[in-house]
PDB file of C-alpha atoms in Angstrom:
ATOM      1  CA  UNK A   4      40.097-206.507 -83.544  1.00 39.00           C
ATOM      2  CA  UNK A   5      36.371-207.154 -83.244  1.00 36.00           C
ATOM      3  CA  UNK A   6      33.821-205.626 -85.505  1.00 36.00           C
ATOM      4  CA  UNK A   7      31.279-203.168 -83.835  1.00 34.00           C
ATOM      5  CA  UNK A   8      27.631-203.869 -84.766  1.00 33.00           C
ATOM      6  CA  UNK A   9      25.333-201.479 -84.331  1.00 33.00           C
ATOM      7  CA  UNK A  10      21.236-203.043 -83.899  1.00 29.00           C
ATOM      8  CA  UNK A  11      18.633-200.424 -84.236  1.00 32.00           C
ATOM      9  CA  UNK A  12      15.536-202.026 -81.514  1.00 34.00           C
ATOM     10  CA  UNK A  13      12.087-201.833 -83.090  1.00 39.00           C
ATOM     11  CA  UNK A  14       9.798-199.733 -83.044  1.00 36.00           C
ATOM     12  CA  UNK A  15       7.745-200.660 -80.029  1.00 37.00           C
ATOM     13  CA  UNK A  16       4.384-199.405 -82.541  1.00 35.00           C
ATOM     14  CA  UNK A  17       5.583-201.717 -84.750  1.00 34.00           C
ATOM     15  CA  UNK A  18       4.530-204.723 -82.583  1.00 37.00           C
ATOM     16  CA  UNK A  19       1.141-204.312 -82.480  1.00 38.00           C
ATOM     17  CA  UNK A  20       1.035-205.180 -86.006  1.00 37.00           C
ATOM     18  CA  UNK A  21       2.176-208.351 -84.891  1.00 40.00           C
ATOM     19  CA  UNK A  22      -0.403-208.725 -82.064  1.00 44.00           C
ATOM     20  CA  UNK A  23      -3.213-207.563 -84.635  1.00 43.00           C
ATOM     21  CA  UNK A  24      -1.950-210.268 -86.665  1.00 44.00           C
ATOM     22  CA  UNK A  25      -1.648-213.046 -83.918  1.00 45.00           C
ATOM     23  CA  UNK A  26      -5.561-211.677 -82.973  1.00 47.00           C
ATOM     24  CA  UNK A  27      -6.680-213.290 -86.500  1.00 49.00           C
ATOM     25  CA  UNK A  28      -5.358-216.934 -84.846  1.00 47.00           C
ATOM     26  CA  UNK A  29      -8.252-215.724 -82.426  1.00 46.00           C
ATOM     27  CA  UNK A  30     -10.868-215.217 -84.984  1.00 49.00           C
ATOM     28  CA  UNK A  31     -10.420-218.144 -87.036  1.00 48.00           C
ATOM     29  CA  UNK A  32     -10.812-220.057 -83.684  1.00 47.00           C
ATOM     30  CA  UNK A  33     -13.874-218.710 -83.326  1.00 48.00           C
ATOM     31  CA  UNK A  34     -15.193-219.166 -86.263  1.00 47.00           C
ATOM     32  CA  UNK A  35     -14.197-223.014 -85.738  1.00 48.00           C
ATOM     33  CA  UNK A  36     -15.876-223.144 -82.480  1.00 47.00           C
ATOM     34  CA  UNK A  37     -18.826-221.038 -83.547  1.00 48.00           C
ATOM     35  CA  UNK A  38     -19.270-223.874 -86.425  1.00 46.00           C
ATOM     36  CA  UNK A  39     -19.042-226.684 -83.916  1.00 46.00           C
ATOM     37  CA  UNK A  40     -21.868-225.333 -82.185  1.00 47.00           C
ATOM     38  CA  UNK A  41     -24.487-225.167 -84.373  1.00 45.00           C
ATOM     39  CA  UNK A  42     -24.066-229.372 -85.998  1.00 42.00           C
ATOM     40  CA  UNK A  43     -25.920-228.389 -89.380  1.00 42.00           C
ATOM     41  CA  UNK A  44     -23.682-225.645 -90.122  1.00 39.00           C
ATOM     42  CA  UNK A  45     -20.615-227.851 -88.759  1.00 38.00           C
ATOM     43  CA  UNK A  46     -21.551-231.155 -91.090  1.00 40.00           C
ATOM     44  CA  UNK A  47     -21.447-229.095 -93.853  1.00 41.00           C
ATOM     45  CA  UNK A  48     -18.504-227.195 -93.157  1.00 40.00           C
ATOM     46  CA  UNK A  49     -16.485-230.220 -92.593  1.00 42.00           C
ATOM     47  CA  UNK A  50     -18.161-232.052 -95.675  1.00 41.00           C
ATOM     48  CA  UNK A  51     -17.493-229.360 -97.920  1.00 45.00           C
ATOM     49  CA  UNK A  52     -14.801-227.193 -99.425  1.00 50.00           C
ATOM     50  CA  UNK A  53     -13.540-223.979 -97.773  1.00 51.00           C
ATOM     51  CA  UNK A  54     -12.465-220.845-100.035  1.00 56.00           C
ATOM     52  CA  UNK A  55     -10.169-218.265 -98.650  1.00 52.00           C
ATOM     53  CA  UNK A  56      -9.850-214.905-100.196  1.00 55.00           C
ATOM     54  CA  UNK A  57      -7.008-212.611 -98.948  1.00 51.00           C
ATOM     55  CA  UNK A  58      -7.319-209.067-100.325  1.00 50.00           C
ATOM     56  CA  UNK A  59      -3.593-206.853-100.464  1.00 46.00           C
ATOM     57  CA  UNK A  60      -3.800-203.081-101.970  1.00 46.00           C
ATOM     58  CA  UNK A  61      -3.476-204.816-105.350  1.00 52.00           C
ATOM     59  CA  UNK A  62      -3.452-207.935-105.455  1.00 53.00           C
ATOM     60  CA  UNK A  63      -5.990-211.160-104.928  1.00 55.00           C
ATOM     61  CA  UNK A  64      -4.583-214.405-103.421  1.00 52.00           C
ATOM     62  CA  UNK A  65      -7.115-217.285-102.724  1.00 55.00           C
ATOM     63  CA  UNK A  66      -6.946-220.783-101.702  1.00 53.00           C
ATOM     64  CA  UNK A  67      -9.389-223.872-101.095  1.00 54.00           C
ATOM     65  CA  UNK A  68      -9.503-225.956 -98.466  1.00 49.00           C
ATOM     66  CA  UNK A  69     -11.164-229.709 -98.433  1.00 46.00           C
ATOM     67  CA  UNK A  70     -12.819-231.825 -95.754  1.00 40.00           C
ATOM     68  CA  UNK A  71     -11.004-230.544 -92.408  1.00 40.00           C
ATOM     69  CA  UNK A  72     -12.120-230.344 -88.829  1.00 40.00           C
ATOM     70  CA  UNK A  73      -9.762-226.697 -87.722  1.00 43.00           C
ATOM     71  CA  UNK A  74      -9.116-223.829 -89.796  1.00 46.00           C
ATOM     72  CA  UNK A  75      -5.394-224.366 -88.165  1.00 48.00           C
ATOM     73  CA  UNK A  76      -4.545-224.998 -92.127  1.00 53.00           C
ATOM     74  CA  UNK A  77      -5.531-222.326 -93.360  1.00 53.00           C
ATOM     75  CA  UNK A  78      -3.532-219.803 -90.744  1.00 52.00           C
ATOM     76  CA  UNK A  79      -0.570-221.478 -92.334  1.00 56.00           C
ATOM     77  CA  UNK A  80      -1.197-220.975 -95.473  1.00 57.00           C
ATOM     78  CA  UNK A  81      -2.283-217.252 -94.849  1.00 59.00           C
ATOM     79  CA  UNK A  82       1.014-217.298 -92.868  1.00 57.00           C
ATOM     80  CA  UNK A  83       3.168-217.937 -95.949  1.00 58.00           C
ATOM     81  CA  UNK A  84       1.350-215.936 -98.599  1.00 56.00           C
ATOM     82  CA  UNK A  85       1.587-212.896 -96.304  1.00 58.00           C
ATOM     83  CA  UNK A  86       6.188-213.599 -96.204  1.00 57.00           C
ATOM     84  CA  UNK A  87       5.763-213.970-100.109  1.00 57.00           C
ATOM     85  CA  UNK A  88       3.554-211.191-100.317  1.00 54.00           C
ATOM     86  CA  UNK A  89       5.470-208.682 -98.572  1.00 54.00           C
ATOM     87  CA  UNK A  90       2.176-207.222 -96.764  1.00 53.00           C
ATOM     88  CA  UNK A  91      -0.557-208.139 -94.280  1.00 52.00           C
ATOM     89  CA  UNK A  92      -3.867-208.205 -95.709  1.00 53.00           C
ATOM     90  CA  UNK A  93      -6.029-205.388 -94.734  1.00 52.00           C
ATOM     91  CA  UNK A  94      -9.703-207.722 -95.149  1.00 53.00           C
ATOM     92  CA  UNK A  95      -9.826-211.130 -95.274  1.00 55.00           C
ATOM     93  CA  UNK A  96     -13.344-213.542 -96.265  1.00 56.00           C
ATOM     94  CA  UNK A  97     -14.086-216.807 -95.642  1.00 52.00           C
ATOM     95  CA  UNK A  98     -16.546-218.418 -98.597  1.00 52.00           C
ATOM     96  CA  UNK A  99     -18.222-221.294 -97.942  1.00 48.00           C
ATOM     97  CA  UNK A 100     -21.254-222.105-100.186  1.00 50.00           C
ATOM     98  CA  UNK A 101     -23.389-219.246-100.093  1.00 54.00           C
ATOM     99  CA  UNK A 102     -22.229-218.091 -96.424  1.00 52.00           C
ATOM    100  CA  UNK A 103     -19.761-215.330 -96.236  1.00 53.00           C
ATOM    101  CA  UNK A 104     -17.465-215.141 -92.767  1.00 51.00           C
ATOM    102  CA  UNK A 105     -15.465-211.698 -93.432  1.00 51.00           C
ATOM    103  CA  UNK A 106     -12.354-211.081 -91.377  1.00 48.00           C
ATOM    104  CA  UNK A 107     -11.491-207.644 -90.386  1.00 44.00           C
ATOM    105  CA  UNK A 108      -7.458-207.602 -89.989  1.00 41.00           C
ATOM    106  CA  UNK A 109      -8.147-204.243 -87.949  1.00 37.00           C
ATOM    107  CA  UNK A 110      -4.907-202.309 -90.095  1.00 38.00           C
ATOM    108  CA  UNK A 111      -3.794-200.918 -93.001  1.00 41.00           C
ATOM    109  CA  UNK A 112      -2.150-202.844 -95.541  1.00 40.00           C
ATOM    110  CA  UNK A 113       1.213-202.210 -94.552  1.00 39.00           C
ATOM    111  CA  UNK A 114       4.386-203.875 -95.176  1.00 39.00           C
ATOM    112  CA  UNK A 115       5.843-207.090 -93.329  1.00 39.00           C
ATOM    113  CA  UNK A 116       8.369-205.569 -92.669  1.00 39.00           C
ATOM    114  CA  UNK A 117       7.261-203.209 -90.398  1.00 37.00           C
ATOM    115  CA  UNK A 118       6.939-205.873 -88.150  1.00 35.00           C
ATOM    116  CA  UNK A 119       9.891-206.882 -85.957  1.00 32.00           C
ATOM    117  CA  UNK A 120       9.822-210.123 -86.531  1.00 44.00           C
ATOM    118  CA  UNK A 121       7.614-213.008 -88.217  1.00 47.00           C
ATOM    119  CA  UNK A 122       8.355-215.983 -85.524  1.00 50.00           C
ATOM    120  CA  UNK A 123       7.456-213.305 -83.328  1.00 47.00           C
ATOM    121  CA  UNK A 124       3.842-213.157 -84.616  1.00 47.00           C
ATOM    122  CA  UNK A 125       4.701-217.052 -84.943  1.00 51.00           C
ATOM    123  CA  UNK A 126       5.121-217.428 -81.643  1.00 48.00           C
ATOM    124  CA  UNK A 127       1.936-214.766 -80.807  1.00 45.00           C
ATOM    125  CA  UNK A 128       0.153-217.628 -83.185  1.00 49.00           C
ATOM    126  CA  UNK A 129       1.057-220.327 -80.847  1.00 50.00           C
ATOM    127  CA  UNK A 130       0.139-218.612 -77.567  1.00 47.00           C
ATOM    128  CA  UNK A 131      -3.134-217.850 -78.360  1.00 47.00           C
ATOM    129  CA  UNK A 132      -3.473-221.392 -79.356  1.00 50.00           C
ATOM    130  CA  UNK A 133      -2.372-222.721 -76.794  1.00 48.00           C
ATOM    131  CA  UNK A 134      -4.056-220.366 -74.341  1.00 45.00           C
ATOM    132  CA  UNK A 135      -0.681-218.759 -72.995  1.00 42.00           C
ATOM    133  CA  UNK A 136       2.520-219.027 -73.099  1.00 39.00           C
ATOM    134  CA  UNK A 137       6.037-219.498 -71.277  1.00 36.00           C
ATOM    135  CA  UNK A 138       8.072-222.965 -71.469  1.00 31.00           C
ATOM    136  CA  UNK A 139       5.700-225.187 -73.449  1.00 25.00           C
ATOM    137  CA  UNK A 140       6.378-222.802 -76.579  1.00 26.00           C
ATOM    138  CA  UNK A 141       9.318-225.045 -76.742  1.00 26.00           C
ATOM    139  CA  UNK A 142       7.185-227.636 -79.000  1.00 30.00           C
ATOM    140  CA  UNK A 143       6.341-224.880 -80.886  1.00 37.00           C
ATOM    141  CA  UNK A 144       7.853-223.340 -84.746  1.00 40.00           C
ATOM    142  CA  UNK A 145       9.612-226.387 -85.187  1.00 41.00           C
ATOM    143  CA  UNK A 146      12.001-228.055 -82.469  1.00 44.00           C
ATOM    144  CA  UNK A 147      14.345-229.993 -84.959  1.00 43.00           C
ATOM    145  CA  UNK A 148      13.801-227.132 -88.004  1.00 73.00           C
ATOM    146  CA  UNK A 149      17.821-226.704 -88.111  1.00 83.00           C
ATOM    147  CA  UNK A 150      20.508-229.176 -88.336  1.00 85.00           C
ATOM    148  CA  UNK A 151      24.146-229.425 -88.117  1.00 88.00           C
ATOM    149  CA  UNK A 152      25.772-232.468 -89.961  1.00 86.00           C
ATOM    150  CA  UNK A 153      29.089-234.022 -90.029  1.00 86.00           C
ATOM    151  CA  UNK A 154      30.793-235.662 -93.166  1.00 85.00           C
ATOM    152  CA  UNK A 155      30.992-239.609 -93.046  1.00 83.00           C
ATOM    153  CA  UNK A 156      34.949-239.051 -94.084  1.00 85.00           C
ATOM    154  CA  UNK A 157      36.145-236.506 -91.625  1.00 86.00           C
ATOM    155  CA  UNK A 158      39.025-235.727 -94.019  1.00 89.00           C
ATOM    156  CA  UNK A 159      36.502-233.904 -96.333  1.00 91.00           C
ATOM    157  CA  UNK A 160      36.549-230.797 -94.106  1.00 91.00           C
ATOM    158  CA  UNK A 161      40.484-230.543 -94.362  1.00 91.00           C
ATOM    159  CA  UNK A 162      41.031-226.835 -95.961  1.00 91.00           C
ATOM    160  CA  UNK A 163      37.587-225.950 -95.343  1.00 92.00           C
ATOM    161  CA  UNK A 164      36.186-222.718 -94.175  1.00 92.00           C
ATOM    162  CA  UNK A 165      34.045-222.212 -91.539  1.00 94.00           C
ATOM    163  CA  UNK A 166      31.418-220.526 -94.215  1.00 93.00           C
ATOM    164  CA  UNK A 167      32.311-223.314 -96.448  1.00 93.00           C
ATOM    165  CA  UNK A 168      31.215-225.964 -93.934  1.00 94.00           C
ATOM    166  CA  UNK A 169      28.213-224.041 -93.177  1.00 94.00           C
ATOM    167  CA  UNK A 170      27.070-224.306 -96.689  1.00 92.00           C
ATOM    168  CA  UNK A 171      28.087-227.899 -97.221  1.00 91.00           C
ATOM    169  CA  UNK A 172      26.493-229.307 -94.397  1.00 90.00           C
ATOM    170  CA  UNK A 173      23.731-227.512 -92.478  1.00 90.00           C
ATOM    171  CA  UNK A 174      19.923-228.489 -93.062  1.00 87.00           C
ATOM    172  CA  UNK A 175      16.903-226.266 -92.801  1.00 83.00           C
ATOM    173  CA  UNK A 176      13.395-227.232 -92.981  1.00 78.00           C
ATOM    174  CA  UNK A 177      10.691-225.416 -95.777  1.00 77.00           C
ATOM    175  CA  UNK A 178       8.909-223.157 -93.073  1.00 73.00           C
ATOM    176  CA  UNK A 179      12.370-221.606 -92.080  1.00 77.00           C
ATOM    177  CA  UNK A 180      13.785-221.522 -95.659  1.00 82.00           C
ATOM    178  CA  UNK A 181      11.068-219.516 -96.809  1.00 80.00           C
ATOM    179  CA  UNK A 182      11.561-217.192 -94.007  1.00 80.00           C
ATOM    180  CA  UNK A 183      15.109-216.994 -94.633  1.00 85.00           C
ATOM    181  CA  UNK A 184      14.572-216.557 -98.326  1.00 85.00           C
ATOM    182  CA  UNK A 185      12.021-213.863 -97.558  1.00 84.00           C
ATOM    183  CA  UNK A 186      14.550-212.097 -95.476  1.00 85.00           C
ATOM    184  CA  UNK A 187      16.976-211.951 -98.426  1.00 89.00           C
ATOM    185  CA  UNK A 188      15.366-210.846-101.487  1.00 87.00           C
ATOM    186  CA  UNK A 189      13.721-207.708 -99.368  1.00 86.00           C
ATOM    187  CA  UNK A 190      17.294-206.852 -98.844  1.00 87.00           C
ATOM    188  CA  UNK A 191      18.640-207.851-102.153  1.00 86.00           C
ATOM    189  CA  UNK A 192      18.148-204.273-103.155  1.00 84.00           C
ATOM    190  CA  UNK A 193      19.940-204.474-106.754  1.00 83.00           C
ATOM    191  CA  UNK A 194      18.678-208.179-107.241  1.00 84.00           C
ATOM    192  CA  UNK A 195      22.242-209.539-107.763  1.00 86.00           C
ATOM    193  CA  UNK A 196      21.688-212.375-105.618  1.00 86.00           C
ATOM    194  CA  UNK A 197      24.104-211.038-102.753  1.00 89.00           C
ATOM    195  CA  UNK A 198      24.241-208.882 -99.960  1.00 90.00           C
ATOM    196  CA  UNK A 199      26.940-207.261 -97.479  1.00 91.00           C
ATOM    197  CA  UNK A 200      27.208-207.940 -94.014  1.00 90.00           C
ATOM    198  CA  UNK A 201      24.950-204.768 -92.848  1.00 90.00           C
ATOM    199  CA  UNK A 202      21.990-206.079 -95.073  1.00 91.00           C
ATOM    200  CA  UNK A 203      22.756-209.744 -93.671  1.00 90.00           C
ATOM    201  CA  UNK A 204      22.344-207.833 -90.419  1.00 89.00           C
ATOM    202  CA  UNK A 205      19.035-206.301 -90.999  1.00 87.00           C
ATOM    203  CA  UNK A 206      17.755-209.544 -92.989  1.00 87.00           C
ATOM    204  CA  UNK A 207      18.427-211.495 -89.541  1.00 86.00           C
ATOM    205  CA  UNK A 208      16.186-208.793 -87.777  1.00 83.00           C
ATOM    206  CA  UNK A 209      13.515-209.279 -89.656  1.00 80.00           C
ATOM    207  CA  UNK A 210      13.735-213.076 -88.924  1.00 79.00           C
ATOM    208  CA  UNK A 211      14.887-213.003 -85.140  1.00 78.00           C
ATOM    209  CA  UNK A 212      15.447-210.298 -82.853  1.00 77.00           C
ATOM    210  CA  UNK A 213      19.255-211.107 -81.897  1.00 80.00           C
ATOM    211  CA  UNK A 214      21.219-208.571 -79.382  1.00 82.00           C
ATOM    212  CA  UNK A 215      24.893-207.291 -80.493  1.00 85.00           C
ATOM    213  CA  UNK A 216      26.336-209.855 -79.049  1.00 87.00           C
ATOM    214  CA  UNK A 217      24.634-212.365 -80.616  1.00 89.00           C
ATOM    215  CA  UNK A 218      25.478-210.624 -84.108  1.00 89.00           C
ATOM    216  CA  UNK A 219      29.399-210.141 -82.812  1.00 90.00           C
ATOM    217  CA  UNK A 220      29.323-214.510 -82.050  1.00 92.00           C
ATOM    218  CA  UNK A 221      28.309-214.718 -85.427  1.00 92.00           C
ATOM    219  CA  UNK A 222      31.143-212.622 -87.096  1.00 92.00           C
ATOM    220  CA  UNK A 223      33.498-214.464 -84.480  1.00 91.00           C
ATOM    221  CA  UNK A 224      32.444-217.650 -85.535  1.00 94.00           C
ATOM    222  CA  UNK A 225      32.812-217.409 -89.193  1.00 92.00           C
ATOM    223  CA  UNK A 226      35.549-215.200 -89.897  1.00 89.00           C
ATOM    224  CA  UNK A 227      33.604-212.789 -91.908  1.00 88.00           C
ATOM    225  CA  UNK A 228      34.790-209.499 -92.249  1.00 85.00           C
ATOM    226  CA  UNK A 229      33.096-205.864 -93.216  1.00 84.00           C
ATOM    227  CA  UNK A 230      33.836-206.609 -97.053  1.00 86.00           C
ATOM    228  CA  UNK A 231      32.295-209.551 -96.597  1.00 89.00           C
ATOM    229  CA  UNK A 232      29.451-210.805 -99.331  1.00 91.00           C
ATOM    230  CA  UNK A 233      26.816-214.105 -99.322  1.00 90.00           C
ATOM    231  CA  UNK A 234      24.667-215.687-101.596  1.00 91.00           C
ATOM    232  CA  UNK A 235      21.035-216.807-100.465  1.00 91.00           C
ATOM    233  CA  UNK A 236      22.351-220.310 -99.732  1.00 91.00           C
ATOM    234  CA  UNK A 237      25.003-218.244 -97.203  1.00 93.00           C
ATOM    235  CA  UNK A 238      22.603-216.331 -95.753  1.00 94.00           C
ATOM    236  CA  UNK A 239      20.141-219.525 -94.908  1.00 92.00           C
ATOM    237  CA  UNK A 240      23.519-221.229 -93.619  1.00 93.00           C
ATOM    238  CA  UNK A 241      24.316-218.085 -91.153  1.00 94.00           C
ATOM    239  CA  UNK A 242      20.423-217.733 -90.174  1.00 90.00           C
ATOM    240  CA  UNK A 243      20.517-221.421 -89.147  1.00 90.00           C
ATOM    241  CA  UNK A 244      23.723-220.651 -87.222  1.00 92.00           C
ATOM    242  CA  UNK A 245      22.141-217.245 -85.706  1.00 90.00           C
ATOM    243  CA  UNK A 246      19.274-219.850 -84.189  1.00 87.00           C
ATOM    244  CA  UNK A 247      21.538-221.721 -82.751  1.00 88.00           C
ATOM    245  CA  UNK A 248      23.751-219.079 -81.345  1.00 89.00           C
ATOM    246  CA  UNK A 249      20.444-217.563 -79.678  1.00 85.00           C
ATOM    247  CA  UNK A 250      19.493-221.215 -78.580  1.00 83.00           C
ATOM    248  CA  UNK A 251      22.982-221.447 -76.660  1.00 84.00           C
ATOM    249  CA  UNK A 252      23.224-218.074 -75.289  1.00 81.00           C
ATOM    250  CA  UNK A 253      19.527-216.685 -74.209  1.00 75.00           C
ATOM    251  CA  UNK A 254      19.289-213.057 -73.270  1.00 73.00           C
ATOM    252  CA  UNK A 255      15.805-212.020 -71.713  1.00 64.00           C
ATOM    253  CA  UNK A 256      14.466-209.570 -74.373  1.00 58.00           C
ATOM    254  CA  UNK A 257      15.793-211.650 -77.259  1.00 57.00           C
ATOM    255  CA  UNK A 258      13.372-214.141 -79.337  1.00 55.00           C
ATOM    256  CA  UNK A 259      12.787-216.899 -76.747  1.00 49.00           C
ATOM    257  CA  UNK A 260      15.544-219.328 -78.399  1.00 46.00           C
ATOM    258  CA  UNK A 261      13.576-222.568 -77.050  1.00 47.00           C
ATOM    259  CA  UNK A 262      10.591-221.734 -80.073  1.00 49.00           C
ATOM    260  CA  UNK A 263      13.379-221.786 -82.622  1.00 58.00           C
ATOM    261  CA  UNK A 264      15.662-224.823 -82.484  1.00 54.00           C
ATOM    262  CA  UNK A 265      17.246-227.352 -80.498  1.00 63.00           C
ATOM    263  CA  UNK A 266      19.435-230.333 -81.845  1.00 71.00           C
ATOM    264  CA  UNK A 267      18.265-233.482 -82.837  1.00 67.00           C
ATOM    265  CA  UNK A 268      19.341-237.147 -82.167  1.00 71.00           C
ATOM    266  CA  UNK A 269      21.126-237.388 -85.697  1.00 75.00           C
ATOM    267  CA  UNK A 270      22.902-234.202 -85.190  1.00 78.00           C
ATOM    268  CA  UNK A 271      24.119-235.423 -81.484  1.00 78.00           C
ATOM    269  CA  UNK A 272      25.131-238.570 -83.232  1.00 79.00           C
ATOM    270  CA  UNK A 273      27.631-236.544 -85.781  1.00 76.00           C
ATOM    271  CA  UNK A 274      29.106-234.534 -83.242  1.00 79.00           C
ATOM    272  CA  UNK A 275      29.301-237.611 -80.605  1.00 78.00           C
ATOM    273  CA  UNK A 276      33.080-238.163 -79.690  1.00 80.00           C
ATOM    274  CA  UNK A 277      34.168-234.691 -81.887  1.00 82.00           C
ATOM    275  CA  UNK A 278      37.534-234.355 -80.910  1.00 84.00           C
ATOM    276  CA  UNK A 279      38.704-237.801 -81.166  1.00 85.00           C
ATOM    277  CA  UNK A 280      37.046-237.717 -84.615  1.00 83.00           C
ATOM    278  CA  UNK A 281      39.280-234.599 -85.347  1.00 84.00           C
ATOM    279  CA  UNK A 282      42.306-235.310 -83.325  1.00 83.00           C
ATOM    280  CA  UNK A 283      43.633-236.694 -86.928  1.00 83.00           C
ATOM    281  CA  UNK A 284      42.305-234.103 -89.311  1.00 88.00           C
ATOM    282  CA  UNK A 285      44.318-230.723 -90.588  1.00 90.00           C
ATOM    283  CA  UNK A 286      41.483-228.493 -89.665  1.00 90.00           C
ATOM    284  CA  UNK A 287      41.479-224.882 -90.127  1.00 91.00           C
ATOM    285  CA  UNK A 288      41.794-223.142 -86.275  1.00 91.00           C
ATOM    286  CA  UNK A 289      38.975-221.029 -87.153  1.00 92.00           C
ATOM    287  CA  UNK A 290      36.594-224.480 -88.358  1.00 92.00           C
ATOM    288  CA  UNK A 291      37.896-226.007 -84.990  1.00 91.00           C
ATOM    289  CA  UNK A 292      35.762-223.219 -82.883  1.00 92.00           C
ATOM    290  CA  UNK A 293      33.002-223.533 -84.838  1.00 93.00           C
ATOM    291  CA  UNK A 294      32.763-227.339 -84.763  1.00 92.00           C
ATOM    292  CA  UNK A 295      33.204-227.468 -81.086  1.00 91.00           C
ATOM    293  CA  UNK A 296      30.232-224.532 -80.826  1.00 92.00           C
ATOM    294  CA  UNK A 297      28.374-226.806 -82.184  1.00 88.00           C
ATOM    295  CA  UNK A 298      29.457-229.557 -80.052  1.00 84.00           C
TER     296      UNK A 298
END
């Protein structure tokens, strides 16, 4: 009997936080093109050092930046602090020297997670950069973030669970991790270091924006049932598999699943000639599907 999910849409207000946010990747362009213009000002921007100050409701966070040509850097950086954070900045400045370049976030320090979903404003980031958006977004968070491995000795995944394999041998790149781990902990309630399947469900909307289906493949795929409970490793394991899930089966309103993931050349090697690799192995039934998912 399948498990019902229930997925409660954002709130469409909710996503202007993200566009306010993605509008900052617009004013630090500016300021970068406003610097090239005038070449004294530019010299000595690009000669010197570069201090960021990011002001939450009570807390200071600041960083310095050396000899660079974008502030592309420094939109990464911001990026991060405001996942660890928990909150988008309400006023940002921009120090260099004795100049001063403030930067109005236009919103009240609210939390992240009233947005519906950080690649979301990552992918907002990369549209304004690149002037629009649609297919070429596929270059974008990080094409070969997740990956699927496969043991050198086959006969190490004999008696292995599909959320055992998951754990064992799928790879996830910082960016992502922290994401992932971000996801967690706000859901992590009672800080014992697990959570139940409905928190897994909301963590994974506050990283993607999945439809029930999506969420139903995932329970299908790994045999985990209502009683269910995952450590943060878990959790990053199932989030990688969620990207792929959404990569494989694309539904219009859902997170465009070509700015999350696709596989890379060392992942096609594993999985190249699966089921003559297998046709030898006691695998679990349920491991089987999985494996060939992946395939």
């Amino acid at each position: 009997m399948e498990k019902r999910v229930n997925i409660v849409e954002g709130d469409p207000a909710t996503r202007s936080v993200a566009e306010k946010m993605a509008k900052l990747r617009i004013r630090l362009n500016k300021i970068s093109l406003q610097t090239k213009k005038n070449n004294d000002v530019a010299t000595e921007f690009q000669k010197g050092m570069i201090k960021i100050i990011v002001h939450f409701t009570s807390k200071e966070y600041s960083k310095i930046f050396m000899d660079y040509n974008t502030l592309e850097d420094v939109y990464s950086w911001l990026f991060r602090e405001i996942c660890e954070a928990g909150h988008l900045p309400s006023n940002l400045l921009l120090k260099h020297g004795s100049k001063e370049f403030p930067l109005k976030a236009n919103t009240k320090d609210m939390p992240v997670t009233d947005i519906t979903s950080p690649l979301e404003v990552e992918e907002l980031k990369r549209a304004n950069q690149q002037g629009g958006s649609g297919s070429s977004l596929a270059a974008g968070f990080s094409k070969h973030a997740i990956r699927f491995d496969l043991p050198t000795d086959i006969r190490l995944l004999e008696g292995m669970s599909p959320t055992q394999y998951l754990c064992a041998h799928c790879r996830c790149d910082e960016d992502l991790t922290l994401l992932y781990k971000t996801a967690f902990i706000k859901q992590d309630k009672d800080r014992d270091g697990k959570i139940n399947v409905k928190e897994m469900e909301r963590a994974l909307l506050f990283v993607y924006k999945p439809h029930e289906n999506h969420i139903q493949k995932l329970y299908n795929l790994t045999s985990i049932n209502e009683d269910f409970k995952m450590d943060l490793k878990l959790f990053i394991a199932l989030a990688c598999l969620m990207s792929r899930i959404l990569y494989k089966e694309p539904v219009n309103d859902a997170i465009k699943p070509d700015t999350i993931t696709r596989k890379d050349v060392l992942e096609k090697a594993d999985f190249y000639a699966l089921d003559w690799r297998v046709s030898e192995v006691i695998l679990r039934t349920d491991l089987r599907i999985l494996l060939s998912y992946l395939l």
